[in-house]
Short mmCIF file of C-alpha atoms in Angstrom, two decimals:
data_model
loop_
_atom_site.label_atom_id
_atom_site.label_comp_id
_atom_site.label_asym_id
_atom_site.label_seq_id
_atom_site.Cartn_x
_atom_site.Cartn_y
_atom_site.Cartn_z
CA MET A 1 7.38 34.71 32.71
CA GLU A 2 10.59 32.82 33.25
CA ASP A 3 11.55 29.00 31.10
CA ILE A 4 12.01 27.71 34.25
CA ARG A 5 13.87 23.35 33.91
CA GLU A 6 13.60 20.33 36.00
CA LYS A 7 17.72 19.55 37.46
CA VAL A 8 18.52 16.91 36.38
CA ILE A 9 22.18 15.29 36.21
CA LEU A 10 22.45 12.42 33.97
CA VAL A 11 24.96 9.53 34.02
CA GLY A 12 26.41 6.82 32.04
CA VAL A 13 28.64 3.39 32.86
CA ASP A 14 31.23 3.62 29.94
CA THR A 15 32.19 -0.89 29.23
CA GLY A 16 34.34 -0.01 26.23
CA VAL A 17 31.18 -0.81 24.35
CA ALA A 18 31.32 2.17 22.01
CA ASP A 19 34.50 4.12 20.40
CA ASP A 20 34.51 7.36 22.86
CA TYR A 21 31.43 7.32 25.47
CA ASP A 22 31.38 11.36 25.42
CA VAL A 23 29.67 10.92 22.55
CA CYS A 24 26.16 8.97 24.35
CA MET A 25 26.15 11.08 26.92
CA GLN A 26 26.33 13.87 24.43
CA GLU A 27 23.86 12.31 22.61
CA LEU A 28 21.57 11.84 26.10
CA LYS A 29 22.13 15.99 27.28
CA SER A 30 20.28 16.62 23.46
CA LEU A 31 17.35 14.12 24.78
CA ALA A 32 17.75 16.65 28.23
CA GLU A 33 17.59 19.20 26.93
CA ALA A 34 14.84 18.74 24.72
CA CYS A 35 13.07 17.55 27.49
CA HIS A 36 12.84 20.38 28.64
CA MET A 37 15.67 19.45 31.04
CA GLN A 38 18.53 21.47 33.24
CA VAL A 39 21.39 19.60 33.00
CA VAL A 40 22.90 20.67 36.89
CA GLY A 41 25.44 17.78 35.95
CA ILE A 42 27.43 14.91 34.50
CA LEU A 43 28.63 11.91 36.30
CA THR A 44 30.28 8.46 34.12
CA GLN A 45 32.09 5.08 35.58
CA LYS A 46 34.41 3.00 33.58
CA MET A 47 33.33 -0.41 34.84
CA GLU A 48 33.97 -4.43 32.83
CA ALA A 49 29.95 -4.62 32.82
CA ALA A 50 26.74 -2.47 35.27
CA ASN A 51 26.35 -3.55 38.63
CA LYS A 52 23.35 -5.54 38.45
CA ALA A 53 22.16 -4.15 41.81
CA LEU A 54 23.19 -1.10 41.29
CA TYR A 55 23.62 0.56 37.88
CA ILE A 56 26.48 2.02 38.64
CA GLY A 57 28.91 0.32 41.49
CA THR A 58 28.32 1.64 45.24
CA GLY A 59 30.76 4.63 45.74
CA LYS A 60 29.99 6.04 42.62
CA VAL A 61 26.08 6.09 44.57
CA GLU A 62 27.87 8.63 47.35
CA GLU A 63 29.06 10.65 44.90
CA LEU A 64 25.28 11.34 42.68
CA ARG A 65 24.24 11.63 46.40
CA GLU A 66 26.23 14.27 46.97
CA LEU A 67 26.36 16.12 43.94
CA ALA A 68 22.07 16.48 43.17
CA LYS A 69 23.42 17.83 47.32
CA MET A 70 24.72 20.19 45.90
CA THR A 71 23.37 20.79 43.20
CA ASP A 72 19.76 20.41 43.82
CA ALA A 73 18.57 17.98 41.41
CA GLU A 74 16.12 17.02 40.59
CA LEU A 75 15.93 13.95 38.83
CA VAL A 76 18.87 11.77 37.76
CA VAL A 77 18.75 9.98 34.33
CA PHE A 78 20.60 6.95 33.13
CA GLU A 79 22.35 6.96 30.01
CA ASP A 80 21.60 2.72 29.25
CA SER A 81 18.25 0.85 29.60
CA LEU A 82 17.54 0.14 33.44
CA THR A 83 16.47 -2.79 34.93
CA PRO A 84 13.28 -3.30 37.35
CA SER A 85 15.42 -3.80 39.78
CA GLN A 86 17.45 -1.23 38.99
CA LEU A 87 15.25 1.73 38.70
CA ARG A 88 14.16 0.24 42.34
CA ASN A 89 17.40 0.45 44.00
CA LEU A 90 18.34 3.89 42.72
CA LYS A 91 15.17 5.48 43.86
CA ASP A 92 15.35 3.81 47.56
CA GLU A 93 19.59 4.72 47.47
CA CYS A 94 19.73 8.47 45.71
CA LYS A 95 15.97 9.46 47.41
CA LEU A 96 15.83 10.99 43.89
CA PRO A 97 12.88 10.16 41.01
CA VAL A 98 14.93 7.71 38.53
CA MET A 99 14.31 7.65 35.13
CA ASP A 100 16.58 5.30 32.01
CA ARG A 101 17.07 6.89 28.82
CA THR A 102 14.40 5.01 27.11
CA ASN A 103 12.01 6.31 29.23
CA LEU A 104 13.47 9.79 28.18
CA ILE A 105 13.02 8.92 24.50
CA LEU A 106 9.11 8.22 25.49
CA ASP A 107 8.68 10.79 27.45
CA ILE A 108 9.43 13.17 24.74
CA PHE A 109 7.57 11.02 21.86
CA ALA A 110 4.74 11.81 23.82
CA SER A 111 5.30 15.54 23.98
CA ARG A 112 5.96 15.46 20.28
CA ALA A 113 2.76 13.23 19.04
CA LYS A 114 -0.23 15.49 17.28
CA THR A 115 -2.18 12.75 15.21
CA ARG A 116 -4.46 10.31 17.26
CA GLU A 117 -2.25 7.80 14.71
CA ALA A 118 1.47 9.19 17.31
CA LYS A 119 -0.54 9.34 20.10
CA LEU A 120 -1.45 5.49 20.36
CA GLN A 121 1.86 3.73 18.82
CA VAL A 122 3.10 5.93 21.67
CA GLU A 123 0.96 5.36 24.43
CA VAL A 124 1.23 1.55 23.41
CA ALA A 125 5.03 1.97 23.09
CA ARG A 126 4.91 3.16 26.79
CA LEU A 127 2.85 1.35 28.94
CA LYS A 128 4.95 -2.43 27.11
CA TYR A 129 8.25 -0.60 29.03
CA LEU A 130 6.30 0.41 32.11
CA LEU A 131 4.69 -3.39 32.87
CA PRO A 132 7.89 -4.95 33.65
CA ARG A 133 9.06 -1.78 35.78
CA LEU A 134 5.40 -1.46 37.82
CA VAL A 135 7.00 -0.76 41.30
CA GLY A 136 10.27 0.79 40.77
CA LEU A 137 7.81 3.13 38.36
CA HIS A 138 5.80 3.74 40.82
CA ASP A 139 7.92 6.74 42.45
CA ALA A 140 9.19 7.49 39.55
CA LEU A 141 6.43 8.18 36.96
CA SER A 142 4.92 10.28 39.64
CA ARG A 143 6.79 13.50 38.07
CA GLN A 144 5.03 13.13 34.62
CA GLY A 145 2.68 15.47 34.58
CA GLY A 146 1.27 14.49 30.63
CA ALA A 147 1.43 11.31 29.02
CA SER A 148 -0.50 11.04 25.09
CA GLY A 149 -3.56 9.59 24.99
CA SER A 150 -6.06 7.98 27.86
CA MET A 151 -2.94 7.60 30.65
CA SER A 152 -2.56 11.38 30.56
CA ASN A 153 -6.43 11.34 32.21
CA LYS A 154 -4.98 9.43 35.16
CA GLY A 155 -2.44 6.62 34.56
CA ALA A 156 0.76 6.09 34.61
CA GLY A 157 1.74 9.90 34.89
CA GLU A 158 0.12 10.02 38.50
CA LYS A 159 0.73 9.96 41.81
CA LYS A 160 -0.31 6.88 42.91
CA LEU A 161 -0.50 4.04 40.20
CA GLU A 162 -3.12 2.33 39.75
CA LEU A 163 -2.82 0.70 36.90
CA ASP A 164 -2.37 -3.64 37.76
CA ARG A 165 -0.55 -5.35 35.18
CA ARG A 166 -4.27 -6.99 33.99
CA LYS A 167 -6.29 -4.03 33.31
CA ILE A 168 -2.28 -2.59 31.54
CA GLU A 169 -2.28 -5.58 29.22
CA HIS A 170 -6.26 -5.41 28.74
CA ARG A 171 -5.07 -2.02 28.14
CA ILE A 172 -2.06 -2.75 25.23
CA THR A 173 -4.95 -5.12 23.89
CA GLU A 174 -7.85 -2.10 23.63
CA LEU A 175 -5.02 -0.16 21.99
CA SER A 176 -2.84 -2.61 20.17
CA LYS A 177 -6.41 -3.21 17.79
CA GLU A 178 -7.32 0.59 17.28
CA LEU A 179 -3.00 0.82 16.27
CA GLU A 180 -3.75 -1.70 13.98
CA THR A 181 -8.06 0.16 12.35
CA VAL A 182 -5.21 3.19 12.07
CA SER A 183 -2.45 1.01 10.66
CA THR A 184 -4.82 -0.59 8.16
CA GLU A 185 -5.83 2.97 6.30
CA ARG A 186 -2.47 2.96 6.18
CA ARG A 187 -1.40 0.79 4.39
CA THR A 188 -4.85 1.13 1.84
CA GLN A 189 -3.38 4.52 1.55
CA ARG A 190 0.22 3.20 0.11
CA LYS A 191 -1.50 0.13 -1.42
CA ARG A 192 -3.56 3.05 -3.73
CA ARG A 193 0.42 4.78 -4.71
CA ARG A 194 2.14 1.16 -5.19
CA ASN A 195 -0.37 0.34 -7.74
CA SER A 196 -0.61 3.53 -9.29
CA GLY A 197 3.25 2.36 -10.67
CA ILE A 198 4.54 6.53 -9.97
CA PRO A 199 8.39 5.73 -7.69
CA GLN A 200 8.10 5.59 -3.93
CA VAL A 201 11.32 7.24 -1.97
CA SER A 202 11.56 7.86 0.69
CA LEU A 203 13.53 10.25 3.45
CA ALA A 204 15.00 8.76 6.31
CA GLY A 205 17.93 10.13 8.73
CA TYR A 206 19.09 10.76 12.24
CA THR A 207 16.22 12.88 14.21
CA ASN A 208 17.36 16.50 13.36
CA ALA A 209 18.58 16.11 10.28
CA GLY A 210 16.20 18.55 7.86
CA LYS A 211 14.49 16.09 6.06
CA SER A 212 10.91 17.94 6.68
CA THR A 213 12.60 21.10 5.51
CA LEU A 214 14.30 19.30 2.57
CA LEU A 215 10.75 18.26 1.60
CA ASN A 216 9.36 21.88 2.28
CA THR A 217 11.81 22.69 -0.65
CA LEU A 218 11.72 20.41 -2.69
CA THR A 219 7.86 20.20 -2.64
CA ASN A 220 7.27 23.84 -1.69
CA SER A 221 4.91 22.23 1.05
CA ASP A 222 4.57 23.92 4.79
CA ILE A 223 4.80 21.29 7.28
CA TYR A 224 6.00 21.46 10.51
CA ALA A 225 9.70 21.36 10.45
CA LYS A 226 11.32 23.03 13.33
CA ASP A 227 15.48 22.61 14.91
CA GLN A 228 14.49 20.03 17.59
CA LEU A 229 14.53 16.68 17.76
CA PHE A 230 11.76 14.00 16.41
CA ALA A 231 10.37 17.45 14.83
CA THR A 232 8.15 15.01 12.82
CA LEU A 233 6.72 11.06 14.85
CA ASP A 234 3.61 10.88 11.31
CA PRO A 235 5.17 10.38 7.81
CA THR A 236 3.99 12.43 5.33
CA THR A 237 3.76 12.49 1.96
CA ARG A 238 3.92 14.72 -1.47
CA GLN A 239 3.94 14.20 -5.07
CA LEU A 240 6.75 15.34 -6.22
CA THR A 241 7.36 15.86 -10.37
CA LEU A 242 10.71 15.80 -12.26
CA PRO A 243 12.74 17.74 -13.72
CA ASN A 244 12.52 14.96 -15.95
CA LYS A 245 8.49 15.41 -15.74
CA GLN A 246 8.40 12.00 -13.97
CA GLU A 247 6.63 12.07 -10.78
CA ILE A 248 7.34 10.14 -7.84
CA ILE A 249 5.55 9.34 -4.31
CA ILE A 250 8.29 11.59 -1.26
CA THR A 251 7.63 10.80 2.03
CA ASP A 252 9.33 12.12 4.91
CA THR A 253 9.58 9.57 8.17
CA VAL A 254 9.98 9.48 11.71
CA GLY A 255 13.97 10.22 12.42
CA PHE A 256 15.93 7.57 14.06
CA ILE A 257 18.36 8.09 16.90
CA GLN A 258 21.52 6.19 17.86
CA ARG A 259 19.39 2.22 19.99
CA LEU A 260 16.14 3.77 19.56
CA PRO A 261 13.99 1.87 22.19
CA HIS A 262 12.99 -1.81 20.72
CA GLN A 263 9.21 -0.20 21.47
CA LEU A 264 8.98 2.35 20.04
CA ILE A 265 10.46 0.44 16.67
CA ALA A 266 7.62 -2.32 17.20
CA ALA A 267 4.63 0.72 18.06
CA PHE A 268 5.83 2.56 14.96
CA ARG A 269 6.64 -0.67 12.89
CA SER A 270 2.79 0.39 10.51
CA THR A 271 4.39 3.30 10.25
CA LEU A 272 8.11 2.83 9.63
CA GLU A 273 6.69 0.67 7.17
CA VAL A 274 7.18 3.37 4.07
CA VAL A 275 10.63 3.08 4.08
CA THR A 276 10.45 -0.45 4.02
CA GLU A 277 8.14 -0.15 0.67
CA ALA A 278 9.41 2.64 -1.33
CA ASP A 279 11.81 2.06 -4.02
CA LEU A 280 14.94 4.07 -3.14
CA LEU A 281 15.34 5.51 -0.10
CA VAL A 282 17.14 9.25 0.31
CA HIS A 283 19.67 9.37 3.11
CA VAL A 284 19.91 12.55 4.67
CA ILE A 285 23.15 13.50 6.77
CA ASP A 286 23.55 16.67 9.28
CA VAL A 287 27.13 16.91 8.29
CA SER A 288 27.14 20.15 10.21
CA HIS A 289 27.03 18.29 13.42
CA GLU A 290 30.65 17.23 15.00
CA LEU A 291 29.22 13.54 15.21
CA TYR A 292 27.44 13.17 11.62
CA LYS A 293 29.49 9.61 11.71
CA GLU A 294 28.07 8.04 14.01
CA GLN A 295 24.50 9.05 13.63
CA ALA A 296 24.80 7.68 9.95
CA THR A 297 25.53 4.09 11.37
CA ALA A 298 23.16 5.38 13.97
CA VAL A 299 20.61 5.09 10.93
CA HIS A 300 22.09 2.46 9.64
CA GLU A 301 21.56 -0.31 11.85
CA VAL A 302 18.43 1.28 12.55
CA LEU A 303 17.59 0.12 9.03
CA LYS A 304 18.79 -2.74 9.52
CA GLU A 305 16.88 -3.86 12.49
CA ILE A 306 13.34 -2.55 10.52
CA GLY A 307 14.52 -4.89 7.24
CA ALA A 308 15.48 -1.60 5.01
CA GLU A 309 19.20 -2.17 5.06
CA THR A 310 19.49 -3.71 1.26
CA LYS A 311 17.02 -0.83 -0.09
CA PRO A 312 18.76 1.68 -3.32
CA VAL A 313 19.61 4.66 -0.85
CA ILE A 314 21.37 7.78 -2.54
CA THR A 315 23.30 9.78 0.58
CA VAL A 316 22.47 13.25 1.29
CA TYR A 317 24.77 15.04 2.87
CA ASN A 318 23.00 18.01 4.29
CA LYS A 319 23.15 21.31 5.82
CA ILE A 320 27.22 22.55 4.24
CA ASP A 321 26.19 25.84 4.80
CA LYS A 322 26.63 25.78 8.35
CA LEU A 323 29.79 24.80 7.63
CA PRO A 324 33.35 27.37 8.09
CA PRO A 325 33.76 28.80 4.94
CA ASP A 326 37.25 27.40 4.36
CA SER A 327 36.38 23.48 4.94
CA LYS A 328 36.66 21.31 1.93
CA LEU A 329 34.75 18.24 3.79
CA ALA A 330 32.33 19.21 1.89
CA ASP A 331 33.74 18.56 -1.32
CA ARG A 332 36.08 16.21 -0.23
CA LEU A 333 31.95 13.93 0.42
CA ALA A 334 30.02 14.70 -3.14
CA LEU A 335 33.00 12.69 -4.77
CA GLU A 336 31.97 9.81 -2.92
CA GLU A 337 29.43 7.28 -4.54
CA ASP A 338 25.91 8.63 -4.71
CA THR A 339 26.43 10.69 -2.58
CA VAL A 340 25.32 15.26 -2.44
CA CYS A 341 25.90 18.16 -0.59
CA ILE A 342 23.23 20.39 0.16
CA SER A 343 21.68 22.73 1.63
CA ALA A 344 17.49 22.25 1.83
CA ALA A 345 17.11 25.81 4.18
CA LYS A 346 19.46 27.59 1.51
CA LYS A 347 18.62 26.04 -2.00
CA LEU A 348 21.56 24.40 -2.54
CA ASN A 349 22.79 21.95 -5.68
CA LEU A 350 19.01 20.29 -4.84
CA GLU A 351 18.82 20.27 -8.96
CA SER A 352 21.94 17.90 -8.74
CA LEU A 353 20.16 15.25 -5.89
CA GLN A 354 16.38 15.41 -8.63
CA GLN A 355 18.77 14.47 -10.92
CA MET A 356 20.16 11.52 -8.52
CA ILE A 357 16.93 10.38 -8.38
CA GLU A 358 16.27 10.43 -11.58
CA SER A 359 19.04 7.83 -12.51
CA HIS A 360 18.61 6.00 -10.04
CA LEU A 361 14.78 5.59 -11.07
CA LYS A 362 16.06 4.50 -14.19
CA SER A 363 15.79 0.99 -14.05
CA LYS A 364 12.91 0.61 -12.52
CA ALA A 365 11.10 2.89 -15.14
CA VAL A 366 11.70 3.38 -19.05
CA GLU A 367 10.47 6.35 -21.72
CA VAL A 368 8.88 4.81 -24.12
CA THR A 369 6.24 6.37 -27.43
CA LEU A 370 2.79 4.11 -27.36
CA CYS A 371 0.08 4.59 -29.87
CA ILE A 372 -2.83 3.07 -28.75
CA PRO A 373 -5.65 1.90 -31.08
CA TYR A 374 -9.06 3.98 -30.39
CA ALA A 375 -10.45 0.56 -29.98
CA GLU A 376 -8.60 -0.15 -26.85
CA THR A 377 -9.33 3.00 -25.05
CA ALA A 378 -9.39 1.13 -21.84
CA LYS A 379 -5.56 1.25 -22.30
CA ALA A 380 -4.71 4.72 -22.54
CA ALA A 381 -7.48 4.83 -19.84
CA GLN A 382 -5.20 2.13 -17.74
CA LEU A 383 -2.54 3.76 -18.66
CA HIS A 384 -3.12 7.02 -16.44
CA GLU A 385 -2.81 4.67 -13.84
CA THR A 386 -0.34 2.81 -13.65
CA ALA A 387 2.60 5.27 -15.50
CA ASN A 388 2.72 9.39 -16.00
CA VAL A 389 1.74 10.41 -19.21
CA LEU A 390 4.29 13.23 -19.89
CA GLU A 391 2.49 13.26 -23.61
CA GLN A 392 -1.02 12.47 -25.48
CA GLU A 393 -1.47 13.70 -28.43
CA TYR A 394 -4.34 12.08 -31.00
CA THR A 395 -3.71 10.74 -34.82
CA GLU A 396 -5.85 9.03 -36.77
CA ASN A 397 -4.58 6.14 -36.35
CA GLY A 398 -5.20 6.41 -32.26
CA ALA A 399 -3.83 8.63 -28.61
CA VAL A 400 0.09 9.20 -28.80
CA MET A 401 1.20 8.51 -26.05
CA LYS A 402 4.75 10.04 -24.19
CA VAL A 403 5.38 7.25 -20.87
CA ILE A 404 7.18 6.59 -18.59
CA LEU A 405 6.11 3.04 -18.04
CA PRO A 406 6.98 0.28 -15.15
CA VAL A 407 10.04 -1.61 -16.87
CA GLU A 408 7.14 -4.86 -14.98
CA ASP A 409 4.75 -3.01 -17.49
CA LEU A 410 6.95 -2.67 -20.60
CA GLU A 411 6.10 -6.42 -22.08
CA ALA A 412 1.84 -5.42 -21.68
CA TYR A 413 2.87 -2.95 -24.08
CA ASN A 414 5.06 -3.65 -26.35
CA GLU A 415 3.13 -4.18 -29.16
CA TYR A 416 1.82 -0.53 -28.94
CA ILE A 417 5.54 0.90 -28.78
CA LEU A 418 6.49 3.14 -31.26
CA LYS A 419 9.77 3.78 -30.50
CA SER A 420 11.88 4.18 -26.82
CA GLU A 421 13.79 6.27 -25.92
#
């Protein structure tokens, strides 16, 4: 059967804040297409500030109605987050369902959520978004047939909105408690990893930059990786042995986007903690994308919002295989400090990336050779928990172990050091 897509018109107000507003509208188009919508028209208006009642001017509303008739549009999607009154007024004026950018992203997250934790996070975010917009969203939400979690049974997407404010608040409380239980389990897992002394590396970046593909390539894994926005919502952790035999924990995280809705950042905070607790961030950028600079800036903004802006970062320009053959861009970018250009899909230059990771982690750990007396076997056993044991042999004086030891633990083993390398 032919893929039938919902026809939508995109609308935005350029207040001069963005350097290039076309970038914002192009991303909105990508988001709509990721939600299986067919964009049949785009309207923008330059104004000093969005209209408080209608977001756009009254003349533009008339133009929007005419365009909707000409294109048989079924939905209007606005580039900004709309207030409850704007949603209500626009729905009345347009005679069509209305959706804003935040709700569109929530829809995408709902369709991508696979695990229980992701579904809980998305449903909490959706309900917090819905709460102040109950009246304005009544008809707009009737088009949604598949909210995540239990809401899909008879909740936010039904033609008649049965949940009142109190019920929604009660549901948010229930979900938050359940989510906290799941989040506690995840924190316990992270605590065990931290206590192991193995360095933690997190992949961060714009959605669809190639983080999951990079994790798969480095660790010979087969986690879900697809050329689509927000393919990964749950952090996926794998162990990687670097060329110098040092073991690290490397984690793929949810992709970022410009102006990621605050409801989602709040709901996914426990998931994003893996970024704030990492010893090193690997910022993956799709260098083949025409807006890669803007996307990189958006990632830095989200890192700042979650308190991870001071973390040491390696910048990885991915997908160099998609650049034109005569492009010198990768050569220029490779000259930047703490930067490497790769292709995760084609396995290009991954050795340089791993060497750069090794170099950054050296300040966090040191390679030493220890001789642990047999009378202190507990010390030797503890090393297997707190350090990377590279080699081990048994001599008359005790167990000789070449290890990569966290710097903060070095003092505790000073008396056993044979030589430092």
